[in-house]
Amino acid sequence: MSNSFVLAAALLLAPALGAPAPQVTVPASFGPDSQVSASVQPSTTGYRPEYLENGYSSATYHGPYTGTPTTLGAADGPTTLAASIPALPPNPTATYYNTEGVPLNPLPAPYTPAGGLGTNGTLPRYMVESDFDFESIALGLYQEWIELDLFHDGLARFSDADFDAAGLGPEARSLIQFMADQETGHSTLLTNMLGERAPQQCVYDYPYTTVREWVDFMQRVTRFGESGVWGFINHLDSREVGQLLAQSIATEARQQQIFRQMSGLTPMNVWFENGWPQSWSWTHLAPYISYCPENTTRLAWQNFPTLRILNNANINRYSPNDTAQDGSETVGPRIADPSRSNITGSCENLNVTGYGCGPAIARNKSEPLSFPGKKILFQWDAPGQPVGPNQSYVTSTTAGAPKFVGWSQQLNLTYSPLTVTSNDTGYTYQPEGFVYGNEGIINGTMAVMLTDVDLFVTPFNVSLLNPHIVALGLYQAG
C-alpha cells in the first residue's frame, strides 16, 4: 500500500461541481481497520446544481425550513458522567525546562531530538480516533459544506454588473470561484477521515441581498470556521487528522483575509488569531442551515442563545459611529448576519483615504469601527429556541443571571461588567487591554458573550467557560 494513498484517494473523490455529485459506487468496507475511507453516496433530491446564464452554478433552493422536525436536540451518548469538566491543577508530568539550550536526552536518530508525538515511525492512520475527534471533524465538515455552497451561490445569484458596481471585476470573481473549488477538496478530505457516517451537504438559508452583504457574510463565516478549528485542533486524539486539518484551515485563514479585503476592511489587524470551542462555532453556523437529507449525522455540540450587538458597527459607513443604535443596520436577527449595505452615508464608492471602503489590498480607518470606552448595546434571546437543520436543535444555557461580558480575541479572554436594563437588554463599555506592548486585544471579527462569572481561562482550556455562557454573539471590532 503506497504511503501517498490517502491524499491520492482524497483527490480522486473530489466532486467537480458546486454541489456534491453522487458517487458511482458505494464503498463496501469501513471501520477501525480501514486506512482509507470514501464518500458515501449522498441524496440527490434538491441538491443538484443549477447553472445560471452567467456560467456559475448554485443549488436549486435557498431559504427557510417550513416542515416539522422529527428529532429534537443535540446528539447524545449512552450517559453523561458529570455536569461539567472540573478545573484541575497543572499536569504533574509537564515539567520539562531546558536551561542548557542543547538536547538533554539521547537522540533516537541523527538530527532527531527526543520527544514529539507520532515520531516513532508508525504508519499514519488518517481516521478519527475518538468521539471527540468524530464530533469535531463532523462539525468541520458541516462548515466546509456551507462554504462550498455559499461561495458558489453569490457568483450565480448576482450579475456581472452587480459585481462591477461593487468593485469586484472578473479576476476577483475568478478568485472567489477558485476558493469555492477549494471547498470541494476540503469537504472530501474531512469526509474521508470520518467514514460512512460523514454528514452530507444540506440546504441553506442566507441573509444577504447585495454583493457587499454577501462578501461581508463570507468574512464572518470564514472567521468562525477558522477560529472553530484552532480551538480544537490540538485536542484531537488523532495527530494525523490534525495534520491534514491544519493544512486545510491554513487555506481558510487566507480566505478570511481575502474576504476582508473585498469588504474594504483591514486584512490583518491582530497579532494572533483566536481559537473557539466547538459549541461557539456551531452556535454561529446552525442558524444558516435550513434542512439536511434524511438521517444526516447530528452533532453533539451546544447551541447557545443569540446575543445581538444592537450598535455593531456598519462596515459600509464612512462614519461607523453613525451606525443606528437599534440593530436596524444588520440585515436580520441571526448571529452572524452582515451589515446592511443600502444605506445613506456609504463608503463603498468613496475614494477618500481613511474613509473609503471599496475592495482594496489594505484600508486604514480614520474613524475606527470600535474603540476602548465605546458603549455597546446588547439584546439577547431566552434559551429554548429551535435552530439549525430542520429546526431540530434547541438553544440552551446552564448559566445563571448575566453579570459580565466576555471578549475573546487573540490570546486573551477579558471581561467587562454588564449593566442589565431589562430581562433581555443591557450594555457595557468596550474594555481596553493589551496582548504584548501596545497591541490592543479587541479588534477584527470576534466572539463576545454574556457570562455569569468572570472565569479565568486560557487558549487551551477556554471551553471551561461554556457552562457559564448566557448568550453568544459576533462583534465587528475592526
Tab-separated table of C-alpha atoms in Angstrom:
chain	number	residue	atom	x	y	z
A	1	MET	CA	0.000	0.000	0.000
A	2	SER	CA	1.548	3.331	-1.083
A	3	ASN	CA	2.386	5.978	1.518
A	4	SER	CA	0.575	8.529	-0.651
A	5	PHE	CA	-2.707	6.587	-0.830
A	6	VAL	CA	-4.675	8.846	1.497
A	7	LEU	CA	-4.141	12.102	-0.302
A	8	ALA	CA	-4.438	10.426	-3.682
A	9	ALA	CA	-7.782	8.959	-2.661
A	10	ALA	CA	-8.933	12.346	-1.462
A	11	LEU	CA	-8.139	13.882	-4.828
A	12	LEU	CA	-9.842	11.118	-6.772
A	13	LEU	CA	-13.029	11.517	-4.756
A	14	ALA	CA	-13.328	15.282	-5.152
A	15	PRO	CA	-16.599	16.217	-6.920
A	16	ALA	CA	-16.244	18.690	-9.742
A	17	LEU	CA	-19.404	20.736	-9.230
A	18	GLY	CA	-20.525	23.367	-6.745
A	19	ALA	CA	-22.848	20.877	-5.012
A	20	PRO	CA	-21.948	17.279	-4.159
A	21	ALA	CA	-22.247	14.893	-7.112
A	22	PRO	CA	-23.480	11.359	-6.439
A	23	GLN	CA	-20.715	8.773	-6.283
A	24	VAL	CA	-20.908	5.973	-8.822
A	25	THR	CA	-20.081	3.240	-6.308
A	26	VAL	CA	-20.630	2.976	-2.591
A	27	PRO	CA	-17.630	1.689	-0.621
A	28	ALA	CA	-18.025	-1.812	0.719
A	29	SER	CA	-15.717	-1.518	3.736
A	30	PHE	CA	-15.314	0.971	6.564
A	31	GLY	CA	-14.382	0.653	10.201
A	32	PRO	CA	-11.348	0.631	12.501
A	33	ASP	CA	-9.200	-1.383	10.110
A	34	SER	CA	-9.853	0.846	7.127
A	35	GLN	CA	-6.879	3.050	6.307
A	36	VAL	CA	-8.784	4.993	3.665
A	37	SER	CA	-12.428	5.944	3.820
A	38	ALA	CA	-14.536	7.184	0.933
A	39	SER	CA	-17.500	9.397	0.224
A	40	VAL	CA	-20.882	7.748	0.726
A	41	GLN	CA	-23.474	8.326	-1.982
A	42	PRO	CA	-25.463	11.420	-0.957
A	43	SER	CA	-29.102	12.142	-1.627
A	44	THR	CA	-29.544	13.994	-4.913
A	45	THR	CA	-33.077	15.319	-4.368
A	46	GLY	CA	-32.940	19.097	-4.225
A	47	TYR	CA	-29.154	19.254	-4.191
A	48	ARG	CA	-28.241	19.233	-7.845
A	49	PRO	CA	-26.556	22.419	-9.013
A	50	GLU	CA	-28.404	24.810	-11.257
A	51	TYR	CA	-26.422	26.591	-13.960
A	52	LEU	CA	-27.152	30.275	-14.442
A	53	GLU	CA	-26.774	32.447	-17.535
A	54	ASN	CA	-23.552	33.944	-16.182
A	55	GLY	CA	-21.943	30.472	-16.257
A	56	TYR	CA	-21.837	29.901	-12.492
A	57	SER	CA	-23.723	27.200	-10.627
A	58	SER	CA	-25.581	27.091	-7.327
A	59	ALA	CA	-28.051	24.848	-5.513
A	60	THR	CA	-31.623	24.957	-6.774
A	61	TYR	CA	-33.080	26.225	-3.478
A	62	HIS	CA	-32.019	28.519	-0.660
A	63	GLY	CA	-34.486	29.516	2.032
A	64	PRO	CA	-36.077	28.652	5.361
A	65	TYR	CA	-37.267	25.257	6.535
A	66	THR	CA	-41.058	25.026	6.700
A	67	GLY	CA	-41.577	21.452	7.862
A	68	THR	CA	-41.818	19.823	11.294
A	69	PRO	CA	-38.687	18.361	12.887
A	70	THR	CA	-38.822	14.654	13.689
A	71	THR	CA	-35.886	14.819	16.135
A	72	LEU	CA	-35.014	17.475	18.708
A	73	GLY	CA	-31.763	18.279	20.462
A	74	ALA	CA	-28.082	17.547	20.061
A	75	ALA	CA	-26.685	14.055	19.598
A	76	ASP	CA	-26.234	12.295	22.941
A	77	GLY	CA	-24.209	9.395	24.284
A	78	PRO	CA	-25.227	6.425	26.465
A	79	THR	CA	-24.894	8.561	29.594
A	80	THR	CA	-23.391	11.839	30.824
A	81	LEU	CA	-20.844	11.453	33.606
A	82	ALA	CA	-20.797	14.973	35.078
A	83	ALA	CA	-22.483	18.363	34.752
A	84	SER	CA	-19.213	19.986	33.642
A	85	ILE	CA	-15.483	19.366	33.293
A	86	PRO	CA	-13.693	20.355	36.523
A	87	ALA	CA	-10.743	22.742	36.538
A	88	LEU	CA	-7.662	20.783	37.634
A	89	PRO	CA	-4.084	21.746	38.591
A	90	PRO	CA	-1.291	21.542	36.008
A	91	ASN	CA	-0.290	18.148	34.620
A	92	PRO	CA	2.304	16.863	37.140
A	93	THR	CA	4.424	15.422	34.310
A	94	ALA	CA	4.624	18.756	32.440
A	95	THR	CA	7.947	19.792	33.966
A	96	TYR	CA	10.414	19.961	31.063
A	97	TYR	CA	12.519	23.115	31.053
A	98	ASN	CA	15.749	23.499	29.119
A	99	THR	CA	18.385	25.710	30.741
A	100	GLU	CA	21.238	24.458	28.558
A	101	GLY	CA	19.988	25.314	25.065
A	102	VAL	CA	21.043	21.880	23.758
A	103	PRO	CA	19.286	18.481	23.701
A	104	LEU	CA	19.159	16.971	27.194
A	105	ASN	CA	18.209	13.412	26.189
A	106	PRO	CA	19.661	10.835	23.782
A	107	LEU	CA	18.656	11.376	20.147
A	108	PRO	CA	16.607	8.453	18.771
A	109	ALA	CA	18.148	9.063	15.330
A	110	PRO	CA	20.555	11.557	13.746
A	111	TYR	CA	19.244	15.123	13.741
A	112	THR	CA	16.153	13.964	15.667
A	113	PRO	CA	15.681	15.394	19.175
A	114	ALA	CA	13.851	13.150	21.662
A	115	GLY	CA	10.135	13.704	22.124
A	116	GLY	CA	7.185	14.620	19.952
A	117	LEU	CA	4.075	12.609	19.122
A	118	GLY	CA	3.794	10.349	16.097
A	119	THR	CA	7.540	10.467	15.508
A	120	ASN	CA	8.417	6.793	16.134
A	121	GLY	CA	7.949	5.625	12.549
A	122	THR	CA	4.460	4.166	12.964
A	123	LEU	CA	2.444	4.179	9.727
A	124	PRO	CA	-0.030	7.096	9.946
A	125	ARG	CA	-3.758	6.323	10.131
A	126	TYR	CA	-5.769	9.253	8.793
A	127	MET	CA	-9.008	8.455	10.615
A	128	VAL	CA	-10.700	9.921	13.682
A	129	GLU	CA	-9.766	8.092	16.888
A	130	SER	CA	-12.435	9.083	19.441
A	131	ASP	CA	-15.907	10.535	19.880
A	132	PHE	CA	-14.243	13.914	20.414
A	133	ASP	CA	-12.444	13.573	17.083
A	134	PHE	CA	-15.570	12.417	15.256
A	135	GLU	CA	-17.806	15.197	16.543
A	136	SER	CA	-15.130	17.844	15.920
A	137	ILE	CA	-14.394	16.788	12.352
A	138	ALA	CA	-18.126	16.325	11.653
A	139	LEU	CA	-18.628	19.938	12.731
A	140	GLY	CA	-15.770	20.936	10.450
A	141	LEU	CA	-17.464	19.121	7.573
A	142	TYR	CA	-20.754	20.953	8.200
A	143	GLN	CA	-18.651	24.132	7.911
A	144	GLU	CA	-16.943	23.085	4.693
A	145	TRP	CA	-20.272	22.123	3.114
A	146	ILE	CA	-21.836	25.542	3.736
A	147	GLU	CA	-18.751	27.306	2.397
A	148	LEU	CA	-18.834	25.170	-0.746
A	149	ASP	CA	-22.433	26.244	-1.339
A	150	LEU	CA	-22.062	29.829	-0.120
A	151	PHE	CA	-19.079	30.764	-2.276
A	152	HIS	CA	-20.828	29.433	-5.371
A	153	ASP	CA	-24.183	30.993	-4.542
A	154	GLY	CA	-23.207	34.652	-4.767
A	155	LEU	CA	-21.386	34.100	-8.045
A	156	ALA	CA	-24.550	32.605	-9.503
A	157	ARG	CA	-27.010	34.945	-7.789
A	158	PHE	CA	-25.538	38.312	-8.779
A	159	SER	CA	-24.889	39.656	-12.269
A	160	ASP	CA	-21.590	40.817	-13.701
A	161	ALA	CA	-22.934	44.364	-13.457
A	162	ASP	CA	-23.638	43.857	-9.745
A	163	PHE	CA	-20.088	42.706	-9.182
A	164	ASP	CA	-18.591	45.519	-11.224
A	165	ALA	CA	-20.625	48.056	-9.243
A	166	ALA	CA	-19.207	46.543	-6.036
A	167	GLY	CA	-15.656	46.900	-7.343
A	168	LEU	CA	-15.153	43.169	-7.978
A	169	GLY	CA	-14.202	42.539	-11.587
A	170	PRO	CA	-13.717	39.270	-13.489
A	171	GLU	CA	-10.395	38.478	-11.822
A	172	ALA	CA	-11.888	38.871	-8.334
A	173	ARG	CA	-14.797	36.643	-9.322
A	174	SER	CA	-12.342	34.067	-10.651
A	175	LEU	CA	-10.551	34.096	-7.293
A	176	ILE	CA	-13.823	33.502	-5.447
A	177	GLN	CA	-14.593	30.646	-7.841
A	178	PHE	CA	-11.218	29.116	-7.005
A	179	MET	CA	-11.929	29.438	-3.284
A	180	ALA	CA	-15.254	27.690	-3.869
A	181	ASP	CA	-13.400	24.881	-5.617
A	182	GLN	CA	-11.037	24.635	-2.630
A	183	GLU	CA	-14.042	23.659	-0.524
A	184	THR	CA	-14.585	20.631	-2.752
A	185	GLY	CA	-11.203	19.346	-1.633
A	186	HIS	CA	-11.760	20.280	1.999
A	187	SER	CA	-15.140	18.548	2.219
A	188	THR	CA	-13.752	15.442	0.530
A	189	LEU	CA	-10.800	15.293	2.919
A	190	LEU	CA	-12.959	15.540	6.039
A	191	THR	CA	-15.449	13.008	4.654
A	192	ASN	CA	-12.590	10.570	4.140
A	193	MET	CA	-11.383	10.964	7.728
A	194	LEU	CA	-14.876	10.343	9.148
A	195	GLY	CA	-16.080	7.370	7.153
A	196	GLU	CA	-19.590	6.233	6.300
A	197	ARG	CA	-21.462	8.487	8.753
A	198	ALA	CA	-19.870	11.701	7.500
A	199	PRO	CA	-22.552	14.441	7.299
A	200	GLN	CA	-23.846	15.247	3.836
A	201	GLN	CA	-24.360	18.644	2.271
A	202	CYS	CA	-27.540	20.445	3.338
A	203	VAL	CA	-29.780	23.256	2.088
A	204	TYR	CA	-29.009	26.757	3.389
A	205	ASP	CA	-30.826	29.980	4.173
A	206	TYR	CA	-28.706	33.078	3.583
A	207	PRO	CA	-29.273	36.659	4.779
A	208	TYR	CA	-27.729	38.787	2.019
A	209	THR	CA	-29.338	40.656	-0.876
A	210	THR	CA	-26.324	42.515	-2.346
A	211	VAL	CA	-22.765	41.673	-3.351
A	212	ARG	CA	-21.415	43.724	-0.445
A	213	GLU	CA	-23.561	41.847	2.050
A	214	TRP	CA	-22.559	38.509	0.536
A	215	VAL	CA	-18.845	39.273	0.850
A	216	ASP	CA	-19.317	40.624	4.383
A	217	PHE	CA	-21.201	37.467	5.319
A	218	MET	CA	-18.379	35.331	3.928
A	219	GLN	CA	-15.766	37.141	6.009
A	220	ARG	CA	-17.889	36.372	9.085
A	221	VAL	CA	-18.494	32.731	8.144
A	222	THR	CA	-14.812	32.096	7.495
A	223	ARG	CA	-13.998	33.792	10.797
A	224	PHE	CA	-15.942	31.290	12.887
A	225	GLY	CA	-14.904	28.487	10.535
A	226	GLU	CA	-11.241	29.236	11.112
A	227	SER	CA	-11.450	30.035	14.831
A	228	GLY	CA	-13.589	26.972	15.450
A	229	VAL	CA	-10.786	24.723	14.201
A	230	TRP	CA	-7.964	26.499	16.032
A	231	GLY	CA	-9.918	25.900	19.225
A	232	PHE	CA	-9.990	22.095	18.983
A	233	ILE	CA	-7.216	21.017	16.636
A	234	ASN	CA	-4.599	20.467	19.351
A	235	HIS	CA	-7.077	18.497	21.484
A	236	LEU	CA	-7.639	15.838	18.806
A	237	ASP	CA	-6.631	12.286	19.680
A	238	SER	CA	-5.592	11.659	16.081
A	239	ARG	CA	-2.457	13.652	15.329
A	240	GLU	CA	-2.685	12.518	11.720
A	241	VAL	CA	-6.138	14.031	11.338
A	242	GLY	CA	-4.881	17.215	12.975
A	243	GLN	CA	-2.025	17.408	10.470
A	244	LEU	CA	-4.312	17.314	7.427
A	245	LEU	CA	-6.857	19.584	9.091
A	246	ALA	CA	-4.153	22.186	9.737
A	247	GLN	CA	-3.233	22.154	6.060
A	248	SER	CA	-6.897	22.771	5.254
A	249	ILE	CA	-7.545	25.517	7.801
A	250	ALA	CA	-4.432	27.428	6.747
A	251	THR	CA	-6.264	27.913	3.442
A	252	GLU	CA	-9.389	29.081	5.270
A	253	ALA	CA	-7.329	31.739	7.029
A	254	ARG	CA	-6.284	33.080	3.639
A	255	GLN	CA	-9.915	33.083	2.518
A	256	GLN	CA	-10.963	35.125	5.538
A	257	GLN	CA	-8.259	37.685	4.849
A	258	ILE	CA	-9.271	37.964	1.183
A	259	PHE	CA	-12.941	38.446	2.036
A	260	ARG	CA	-11.949	41.180	4.475
A	261	GLN	CA	-10.016	42.892	1.694
A	262	MET	CA	-13.005	42.586	-0.629
A	263	SER	CA	-15.159	44.119	2.133
A	264	GLY	CA	-12.859	47.115	2.433
A	265	LEU	CA	-11.600	46.062	5.867
A	266	THR	CA	-8.026	45.856	7.086
A	267	PRO	CA	-6.829	42.398	6.008
A	268	MET	CA	-4.846	41.769	9.224
A	269	ASN	CA	-5.364	43.713	12.437
A	270	VAL	CA	-4.372	41.226	15.131
A	271	TRP	CA	-1.104	39.595	16.117
A	272	PHE	CA	-2.734	36.228	16.908
A	273	GLU	CA	-5.866	34.508	15.655
A	274	ASN	CA	-8.349	33.408	18.302
A	275	GLY	CA	-9.475	29.820	18.925
A	276	TRP	CA	-13.069	28.928	19.774
A	277	PRO	CA	-14.654	25.864	21.361
A	278	GLN	CA	-16.803	23.781	19.032
A	279	SER	CA	-20.093	24.909	20.570
A	280	TRP	CA	-19.277	28.533	19.738
A	281	SER	CA	-18.777	27.837	16.045
A	282	TRP	CA	-21.834	25.531	15.918
A	283	THR	CA	-23.922	28.308	17.502
A	284	HIS	CA	-22.820	30.641	14.690
A	285	LEU	CA	-23.232	28.099	11.885
A	286	ALA	CA	-26.508	26.353	12.725
A	287	PRO	CA	-28.920	29.265	12.082
A	288	TYR	CA	-27.959	29.283	8.394
A	289	ILE	CA	-28.671	25.585	7.760
A	290	SER	CA	-32.233	25.178	6.534
A	291	TYR	CA	-32.572	21.402	6.283
A	292	CYS	CA	-30.488	18.322	5.636
A	293	PRO	CA	-31.038	14.951	3.945
A	294	GLU	CA	-32.808	12.310	5.985
A	295	ASN	CA	-30.574	10.526	8.511
A	296	THR	CA	-27.792	13.106	8.238
A	297	THR	CA	-25.401	12.665	11.157
A	298	ARG	CA	-26.286	15.013	14.014
A	299	LEU	CA	-23.845	16.887	16.234
A	300	ALA	CA	-23.335	16.752	19.999
A	301	TRP	CA	-22.347	20.393	20.449
A	302	GLN	CA	-24.375	23.023	22.293
A	303	ASN	CA	-26.345	25.847	20.658
A	304	PHE	CA	-26.217	28.957	22.843
A	305	PRO	CA	-28.893	31.669	22.777
A	306	THR	CA	-28.100	34.517	20.388
A	307	LEU	CA	-26.557	37.746	21.677
A	308	ARG	CA	-27.228	40.707	19.367
A	309	ILE	CA	-24.985	43.766	19.355
A	310	LEU	CA	-27.540	46.444	18.557
A	311	ASN	CA	-24.952	49.043	17.577
A	312	ASN	CA	-22.487	46.674	15.897
A	313	ALA	CA	-20.571	48.989	13.567
A	314	ASN	CA	-21.816	49.012	9.970
A	315	ILE	CA	-18.715	48.310	7.877
A	316	ASN	CA	-20.308	50.153	4.925
A	317	ARG	CA	-20.435	53.557	6.666
A	318	TYR	CA	-17.756	56.179	6.144
A	319	SER	CA	-18.547	57.209	9.724
A	320	PRO	CA	-19.092	53.961	11.679
A	321	ASN	CA	-20.064	55.929	14.781
A	322	ASP	CA	-23.221	56.963	12.930
A	323	THR	CA	-24.441	53.354	12.948
A	324	ALA	CA	-28.004	53.165	14.296
A	325	GLN	CA	-28.354	52.065	17.910
A	326	ASP	CA	-31.351	49.746	17.455
A	327	GLY	CA	-29.938	46.852	15.404
A	328	SER	CA	-31.536	48.073	12.192
A	329	GLU	CA	-28.232	48.241	10.305
A	330	THR	CA	-27.769	44.485	10.462
A	331	VAL	CA	-29.723	42.716	7.721
A	332	GLY	CA	-31.501	40.402	10.155
A	333	PRO	CA	-31.635	38.957	13.673
A	334	ARG	CA	-29.335	35.972	13.210
A	335	ILE	CA	-25.997	35.820	14.951
A	336	ALA	CA	-23.620	36.432	12.015
A	337	ASP	CA	-25.835	38.494	9.719
A	338	PRO	CA	-23.863	41.104	7.732
A	339	SER	CA	-24.120	44.882	7.809
A	340	ARG	CA	-26.841	46.429	5.677
A	341	SER	CA	-25.246	47.900	2.528
A	342	ASN	CA	-28.050	50.003	1.023
A	343	ILE	CA	-27.644	52.989	3.324
A	344	THR	CA	-27.159	56.737	3.153
A	345	GLY	CA	-23.591	57.609	4.079
A	346	SER	CA	-21.997	54.611	2.363
A	347	CYS	CA	-18.221	54.441	1.996
A	348	GLU	CA	-18.391	51.891	-0.817
A	349	ASN	CA	-17.631	54.302	-3.669
A	350	LEU	CA	-15.893	56.963	-1.605
A	351	ASN	CA	-12.364	57.474	-2.892
A	352	VAL	CA	-11.041	59.258	0.199
A	353	THR	CA	-8.127	57.831	2.162
A	354	GLY	CA	-9.222	56.802	5.630
A	355	TYR	CA	-12.925	56.769	4.740
A	356	GLY	CA	-13.404	54.697	1.580
A	357	CYS	CA	-14.275	51.021	1.944
A	358	GLY	CA	-14.274	49.606	-1.566
A	359	PRO	CA	-12.250	46.440	-2.211
A	360	ALA	CA	-8.534	47.069	-1.681
A	361	ILE	CA	-5.327	45.368	-0.634
A	362	ALA	CA	-5.381	47.376	2.603
A	363	ARG	CA	-7.534	50.020	4.285
A	364	ASN	CA	-6.945	52.254	7.275
A	365	LYS	CA	-9.939	53.782	9.045
A	366	SER	CA	-9.653	57.385	10.172
A	367	GLU	CA	-12.706	56.626	12.298
A	368	PRO	CA	-12.393	53.088	13.704
A	369	LEU	CA	-15.256	50.627	13.847
A	370	SER	CA	-14.767	50.359	17.600
A	371	PHE	CA	-12.558	51.737	20.344
A	372	PRO	CA	-11.959	51.340	24.105
A	373	GLY	CA	-14.714	53.041	26.053
A	374	LYS	CA	-17.370	52.668	23.343
A	375	LYS	CA	-20.804	51.919	24.805
A	376	ILE	CA	-22.037	48.604	23.426
A	377	LEU	CA	-25.757	47.803	23.464
A	378	PHE	CA	-26.987	44.212	23.765
A	379	GLN	CA	-30.203	42.271	23.361
A	380	TRP	CA	-30.317	38.522	23.910
A	381	ASP	CA	-32.644	35.588	23.385
A	382	ALA	CA	-34.039	33.320	26.049
A	383	PRO	CA	-32.995	29.663	25.738
A	384	GLY	CA	-35.299	27.076	24.235
A	385	GLN	CA	-35.405	28.448	20.672
A	386	PRO	CA	-35.445	25.995	17.733
A	387	VAL	CA	-32.467	26.409	15.426
A	388	GLY	CA	-30.358	24.673	12.832
A	389	PRO	CA	-31.106	21.895	10.351
A	390	ASN	CA	-34.849	21.214	10.170
A	391	GLN	CA	-35.233	23.484	13.226
A	392	SER	CA	-34.313	20.353	15.167
A	393	TYR	CA	-31.747	21.717	17.628
A	394	VAL	CA	-32.669	23.784	20.683
A	395	THR	CA	-30.682	26.636	22.227
A	396	SER	CA	-29.712	26.131	25.849
A	397	THR	CA	-27.671	27.527	28.712
A	398	THR	CA	-26.729	26.291	32.170
A	399	ALA	CA	-25.547	29.714	33.339
A	400	GLY	CA	-27.121	31.916	35.959
A	401	ALA	CA	-28.057	35.561	35.530
A	402	PRO	CA	-25.725	37.534	33.217
A	403	LYS	CA	-23.195	39.726	35.023
A	404	PHE	CA	-20.224	40.089	32.682
A	405	VAL	CA	-19.376	40.499	29.002
A	406	GLY	CA	-16.593	38.213	27.786
A	407	TRP	CA	-14.421	39.372	24.886
A	408	SER	CA	-12.496	36.560	23.161
A	409	GLN	CA	-9.708	37.671	20.852
A	410	GLN	CA	-6.056	36.933	20.176
A	411	LEU	CA	-4.539	35.124	23.212
A	412	ASN	CA	-6.995	36.589	25.676
A	413	LEU	CA	-10.455	36.349	27.118
A	414	THR	CA	-11.142	39.520	29.046
A	415	TYR	CA	-14.263	40.803	30.802
A	416	SER	CA	-16.207	43.971	31.351
A	417	PRO	CA	-19.172	44.437	33.709
A	418	LEU	CA	-22.658	44.158	32.219
A	419	THR	CA	-25.342	46.661	33.178
A	420	VAL	CA	-28.717	44.931	32.771
A	421	THR	CA	-31.563	47.262	31.720
A	422	SER	CA	-34.391	44.708	31.275
A	423	ASN	CA	-34.928	40.961	31.091
A	424	ASP	CA	-33.124	40.767	27.763
A	425	THR	CA	-31.185	44.006	27.252
A	426	GLY	CA	-28.116	45.645	28.706
A	427	TYR	CA	-24.900	47.436	27.905
A	428	THR	CA	-21.215	47.583	28.666
A	429	TYR	CA	-18.225	49.693	27.672
A	430	GLN	CA	-15.602	48.153	25.416
A	431	PRO	CA	-12.593	47.454	27.642
A	432	GLU	CA	-9.000	48.350	26.941
A	433	GLY	CA	-6.390	45.652	27.165
A	434	PHE	CA	-3.116	44.665	25.560
A	435	VAL	CA	-1.593	41.400	24.373
A	436	TYR	CA	2.054	42.458	24.321
A	437	GLY	CA	3.359	46.010	24.271
A	438	ASN	CA	0.759	48.345	22.803
A	439	GLU	CA	-1.126	45.726	20.762
A	440	GLY	CA	-4.782	46.038	21.763
A	441	ILE	CA	-6.688	42.824	22.406
A	442	ILE	CA	-10.025	43.761	20.835
A	443	ASN	CA	-10.015	44.014	17.035
A	444	GLY	CA	-11.251	42.246	13.927
A	445	THR	CA	-14.282	39.957	13.770
A	446	MET	CA	-14.572	38.277	17.166
A	447	ALA	CA	-16.711	36.393	19.675
A	448	VAL	CA	-18.434	38.219	22.519
A	449	MET	CA	-20.628	36.640	25.183
A	450	LEU	CA	-22.598	37.234	28.357
A	451	THR	CA	-21.461	35.184	31.361
A	452	ASP	CA	-22.482	34.715	34.973
A	453	VAL	CA	-18.864	34.753	36.254
A	454	ASP	CA	-15.563	36.227	35.100
A	455	LEU	CA	-13.844	32.836	34.964
A	456	PHE	CA	-10.116	32.841	34.188
A	457	VAL	CA	-9.438	30.735	31.086
A	458	THR	CA	-6.603	30.495	28.577
A	459	PRO	CA	-6.490	29.484	24.878
A	460	PHE	CA	-6.090	25.774	25.662
A	461	ASN	CA	-8.966	25.482	28.164
A	462	VAL	CA	-11.429	28.161	27.072
A	463	SER	CA	-14.228	25.569	26.811
A	464	LEU	CA	-14.380	25.573	30.619
A	465	LEU	CA	-16.338	28.801	30.194
A	466	ASN	CA	-19.193	27.109	28.304
A	467	PRO	CA	-21.329	26.264	31.372
A	468	HIS	CA	-21.245	29.952	32.313
A	469	ILE	CA	-22.297	31.434	28.956
A	470	VAL	CA	-25.752	33.035	28.881
A	471	ALA	CA	-25.676	34.127	25.228
A	472	LEU	CA	-23.128	34.333	22.403
A	473	GLY	CA	-22.610	36.881	19.622
A	474	LEU	CA	-20.269	38.124	16.892
A	475	TYR	CA	-18.690	41.563	17.300
A	476	GLN	CA	-17.278	43.604	14.417
A	477	ALA	CA	-14.479	45.392	16.256
A	478	GLY	CA	-12.356	46.263	13.231
